Amino acid sequence: MVDVPNQPTPTTGDRPTRARRRAAEGPFDLIVGSVWRFFASVRVAIWMIGFLTLLTLIGTLRGSVVPEHIGEAVPALQPLVDAWYGWNTFGSGLYAATMAMIAIGIIIGGMLNRIPGLWATIVRPTITTTRGFLRGTAPHATTQADTPVQALLADLTQTLKRRRYRVVTEQVGEDVHVYADRNRWGKLGTFPFHIALVMVVIGGILVTQFGFRDLQFVVAEGQTVAVGNDSDLSVRLNRFTDVYYADGTPAEYRSDVTVFDGDDELVSGSVQPNHPLEAGGVTLYQSGFGYNVSLLVTDRVGNELYTGAVTLGEYQASDNPDAPAGLLAVPGTNYTLNIIASDRDPENQPELDTMGLASQEIYIQARSPDFPGTVTPTAVITPNQPTNFGDLVVTFQRYGTYSVLQIAYYPALWLFGAAAVLGVGGLIAIFYFPHRRIRAIVSPVGANRSALLIAPLARRDWSGKRDFVLLLEAFRDATGTAVTIRDEPDRSAGPASIA
Amino acid sequence: MDTLVRLSFYFFTATTLALIGATICYIAFGVGFLRIARGQVQTAGGQGMTSSVTSLGTGPAPLAFGRFATTLGWFAVLFQGMAVLFRFSATRHGPTNMYDFSLIFVFALALIYMLMERYYRVRQVGAIVIPVALLMALYIWSLPAWMREVNPVIPALQSAPIMWFHVGSAIAAYAAFSVAFGAAVLYLIGERKRFTWLPSADLLDDLGYRSVTIGFPLLTMTLILGAIWANDAWGAYWQWDPKETAALFLWLVYGVYLHTRTLRGIRGRGSAWILIVGFFAMLFVYYGNYLFDGLHAYGGV
Ligand code: HEM
């Protein structure tokens, strides 16, 4: 990781070599070891994320005109373009497999494999360092003061603490080695962030496996309809309201509904575009609306066959395509009623309206295999006038409104919520609380003088170096001692060596 | 047109003029630096040059250009801030079309760049970033005038606060990525040829990274807020709609970038190339409305 090249590692004699470790492993360990190393590698991670990026681009372009243009420009590629449009990238096994691989990589390489190293950096940092290492660092700084070691150390510690550094020291002979860092917990930000990514993947799997989404849940005013999909919920539409701007564009639609769990009333509330209603784990969205007619259908002796609303608008009447029409298969009979309502907008294309229904009238045609050919009974009826159609008696009760809702059930939604919080929190920790580290050696120079040699662990880290320079400026201002900051490694001291 | 809308437009015109001036000055500054740097090599033998060059001090004519450039840059931020403010006081809803988006883009780009300039005390990156802001402003001029008019929005876009933050954070992220692009271009130029007027490679690398540390969390917020908003508007958090997946694509590109920085060997040049790819990916996402059909295909393009 980042800090390895910054600090010479003392080699100890009794560490098993890689070859000896290999020899001690069985084939199973070898495989596990290789898999682990594969997923632990950031290089592999980059390739995997890069591959997912590429797939995402391919899938995105499917929804654009870009492949089409490619096909026009290079006709030889046309078969490829067709295959491209035909391939549901985001639903493909390849896409899912890549995400799964990345999730495993995140768990192994982004998290587990890093715990020991991070733990050491955060909790048990190496305190001792070498002069050669410090001098070999760019930038590094030196100063001398007319005070004993402990006084200089106290000044340095004070400056560091004021800047929220934790300071730990270790006496090595006459020298005091200093390790100071701040935001050491910020390093851990990659954990919540990477965990959040895994949570999103798991949540996505749960939603696709167990969630449902009903895009056409139709419920008429006054009616109660079961949600289905293995749930005990049902929804009653109490009232539907629509309001328009002067130019006819819709300003507001609203469904006032009551949601039941079995027979228990759960929630009463309203559903509007952008304002869904949540109840019993499902979410209701406003999607559309339309008109219906309430009918009572009986047989000739008065036995009720059907009572309720028939939605209009799902069919077009050939006689007036402009008018809403609907169908009712009468239960328990082989009759189908074709229903055509009056034209809601007679101004629009009046030439199409060959029926001329008044606003409170409907047209009904009863079809049945029992009425072959042209003898189909038809009639225009007005409200509350029972009318005979073959064996049936139909009473048109009133016009009504129905609402089209979407009902969605997303399991484990909290996973996504938690992931959002963890992810953003993690990013803030990583980016805005960067781990800054400083090493120093304070040593006596003669009886009452002391010297400071200090450097940041900030290889190729411009901001870290800048912080270091600012820190030393603060130190200089606080103590009045002159500080020499060198931008280059001090080669005169020879190569970095263990002093 | 309503007075506020017109005022906003006048301020935007002022921004454009400021950006034209700033572009000239930043480029003159860069080119001038080239000359000074050469001159110094001849006279002073290069010693101590980098420190005198990277400070924003006073000095000969090119440095005066630099000061003009910075002043004009801040003017652009101020004017564009007013343009955005008046615009949205007039519309009373979030940005809905390319005109609105691009007004915010120019503001965010100028602001983020100027803050970076202040923090890093280098102006050279402005020679790349400020022309990008100017091009964006010229794009706004190329848009048809009816886009400036204020219309009621379609119901799916009415969820104002979320929509504001969703779109606003996306555009701010794009602006941050554009600043990173400027740093990456200079980094790669510096790799090829060690021009003395360039800031140090570490500084440019850091500037690019810092820009991404602004852009990446903002883009993450965009995706999160977008999902929440999509759910309110269309009843699904994520539908693999092209505009959604385009944003995901961009996010992944910068995900790759962030990992390259922990690897020696890729860090530096490799990272800079990814920032350049990321910039073009960002333009693709930004102008994606022209290419996609899908739920996001409104917005007057
Ligand atoms: C194969 C899966 C992955 C592995 C093995 C992995 C590994 C790592 C490692 C080891 C680091 C730590 C670097 C450090 O502490 O200095 C890191 C940082 C990070 N990763 Fe991942 N990662 C993976 C997937 C992802 C994905 C998909 C994303 C999102 C696009 C992501 C975003 C990040 C971010 C934002 C950082 C912080 C970078 C920084 O410090 O500037 N990672 N990752």
mmCIF file of C-alpha atoms and ligand atoms in Angstrom, chain A residues 1-2 39-42 44-45 48-49 101-106 108-110 114 118 187 190 193-194 197 427 430-431, chain B residues 209 216 251-252 254-256 258-259 261-262, ligand 1:
data_model
loop_
_atom_site.group_PDB
_atom_site.id
_atom_site.type_symbol
_atom_site.label_atom_id
_atom_site.label_comp_id
_atom_site.label_asym_id
_atom_site.label_seq_id
_atom_site.Cartn_x
_atom_site.Cartn_y
_atom_site.Cartn_z
ATOM 1 C CA MET A 1 0.000 0.000 0.000
ATOM 2 C CA VAL A 2 0.962 3.601 -0.093
ATOM 3 C CA PHE A 39 -9.216 -10.625 -6.004
ATOM 4 C CA ALA A 40 -6.921 -8.754 -3.648
ATOM 5 C CA SER A 41 -5.096 -7.112 -6.523
ATOM 6 C CA VAL A 42 -5.978 -3.502 -7.215
ATOM 7 C CA VAL A 44 -7.298 -6.753 -11.274
ATOM 8 C CA ALA A 45 -9.893 -4.479 -9.678
ATOM 9 C CA MET A 48 -12.796 -5.493 -13.693
ATOM 10 C CA ILE A 49 -14.207 -2.021 -13.075
ATOM 11 C CA MET A 101 -16.898 -10.518 -9.526
ATOM 12 C CA ILE A 102 -16.486 -6.901 -8.519
ATOM 13 C CA ALA A 103 -18.520 -7.466 -5.375
ATOM 14 C CA ILE A 104 -16.212 -10.337 -4.444
ATOM 15 C CA GLY A 105 -13.214 -8.178 -5.305
ATOM 16 C CA ILE A 106 -14.526 -5.412 -3.098
ATOM 17 C CA ILE A 108 -11.573 -9.375 -0.544
ATOM 18 C CA GLY A 109 -9.360 -6.682 -2.039
ATOM 19 C CA GLY A 110 -11.197 -3.553 -0.992
ATOM 20 C CA ARG A 114 -6.482 -4.331 3.816
ATOM 21 C CA LEU A 118 -4.611 -0.446 7.968
ATOM 22 C CA LYS A 187 -8.371 5.959 6.027
ATOM 23 C CA THR A 190 -13.026 3.192 2.019
ATOM 24 C CA PHE A 193 -17.890 3.152 0.800
ATOM 25 C CA HIS A 194 -16.977 -0.290 -0.516
ATOM 26 C CA LEU A 197 -21.338 -0.852 -3.101
ATOM 27 C CA LEU A 427 -16.421 9.429 0.450
ATOM 28 C CA ILE A 430 -11.729 9.536 2.337
ATOM 29 C CA PHE A 431 -11.539 12.779 0.455
ATOM 30 C CA TYR B 209 -7.265 14.496 -7.954
ATOM 31 C CA PHE B 216 -17.031 12.115 -7.648
ATOM 32 C CA TRP B 251 -19.146 7.378 -12.357
ATOM 33 C CA LEU B 252 -17.339 4.119 -13.114
ATOM 34 C CA TYR B 254 -13.829 8.060 -12.297
ATOM 35 C CA GLY B 255 -13.954 4.953 -10.094
ATOM 36 C CA VAL B 256 -11.222 3.493 -12.296
ATOM 37 C CA LEU B 258 -9.390 6.718 -8.235
ATOM 38 C CA HIS B 259 -7.916 3.219 -8.134
ATOM 39 C CA ARG B 261 -3.805 6.495 -8.115
ATOM 40 C CA THR B 262 -2.913 3.822 -5.619
HETATM 41 C C1 HEM C 1 -12.842 -5.283 -7.516
HETATM 42 C C2 HEM C 1 -13.320 -4.469 -6.678
HETATM 43 C C3 HEM C 1 -12.540 -3.437 -5.895
HETATM 44 C C4 HEM C 1 -11.375 -3.547 -5.199
HETATM 45 C C5 HEM C 1 -10.507 -4.775 -5.023
HETATM 46 C C6 HEM C 1 -11.088 -2.256 -4.658
HETATM 47 C C7 HEM C 1 -9.960 -1.951 -3.889
HETATM 48 C C8 HEM C 1 -9.674 -0.731 -3.376
HETATM 49 C C9 HEM C 1 -8.558 -0.447 -2.528
HETATM 50 C C10 HEM C 1 -7.501 -1.436 -2.071
HETATM 51 C C11 HEM C 1 -8.616 0.860 -2.207
HETATM 52 C C12 HEM C 1 -7.743 1.552 -1.202
HETATM 53 C C13 HEM C 1 -6.759 2.485 -1.585
HETATM 54 C C14 HEM C 1 -6.145 3.107 -0.382
HETATM 55 O O1 HEM C 1 -6.602 2.930 0.752
HETATM 56 O O2 HEM C 1 -5.201 3.840 -0.573
HETATM 57 C C15 HEM C 1 -9.760 1.415 -2.871
HETATM 58 C C16 HEM C 1 -10.138 2.731 -2.791
HETATM 59 C C17 HEM C 1 -11.289 3.237 -3.394
HETATM 60 N N1 HEM C 1 -12.212 2.529 -4.142
HETATM 61 FE FE1 HEM C 1 -12.150 0.566 -4.552
HETATM 62 N N2 HEM C 1 -12.080 -1.384 -5.012
HETATM 63 C C18 HEM C 1 -12.990 -2.068 -5.782
HETATM 64 C C19 HEM C 1 -14.136 -1.572 -6.376
HETATM 65 C C20 HEM C 1 -14.521 -0.254 -6.337
HETATM 66 C C21 HEM C 1 -15.619 0.300 -7.072
HETATM 67 C C22 HEM C 1 -16.566 -0.446 -8.004
HETATM 68 C C23 HEM C 1 -15.657 1.627 -6.767
HETATM 69 C C24 HEM C 1 -16.628 2.672 -7.267
HETATM 70 C C25 HEM C 1 -16.623 3.127 -8.455
HETATM 71 C C26 HEM C 1 -14.582 1.900 -5.845
HETATM 72 C C27 HEM C 1 -14.272 3.143 -5.324
HETATM 73 C C28 HEM C 1 -13.187 3.423 -4.549
HETATM 74 C C29 HEM C 1 -12.865 4.731 -4.027
HETATM 75 C C30 HEM C 1 -13.703 5.996 -4.226
HETATM 76 C C31 HEM C 1 -11.676 4.622 -3.308
HETATM 77 C C32 HEM C 1 -10.917 5.733 -2.590
HETATM 78 C C33 HEM C 1 -9.843 6.259 -3.481
HETATM 79 C C34 HEM C 1 -8.982 7.292 -2.820
HETATM 80 O O3 HEM C 1 -8.462 7.065 -1.724
HETATM 81 O O4 HEM C 1 -8.800 8.350 -3.416
HETATM 82 N N3 HEM C 1 -13.914 0.728 -5.601
HETATM 83 N N4 HEM C 1 -10.392 0.417 -3.571
#
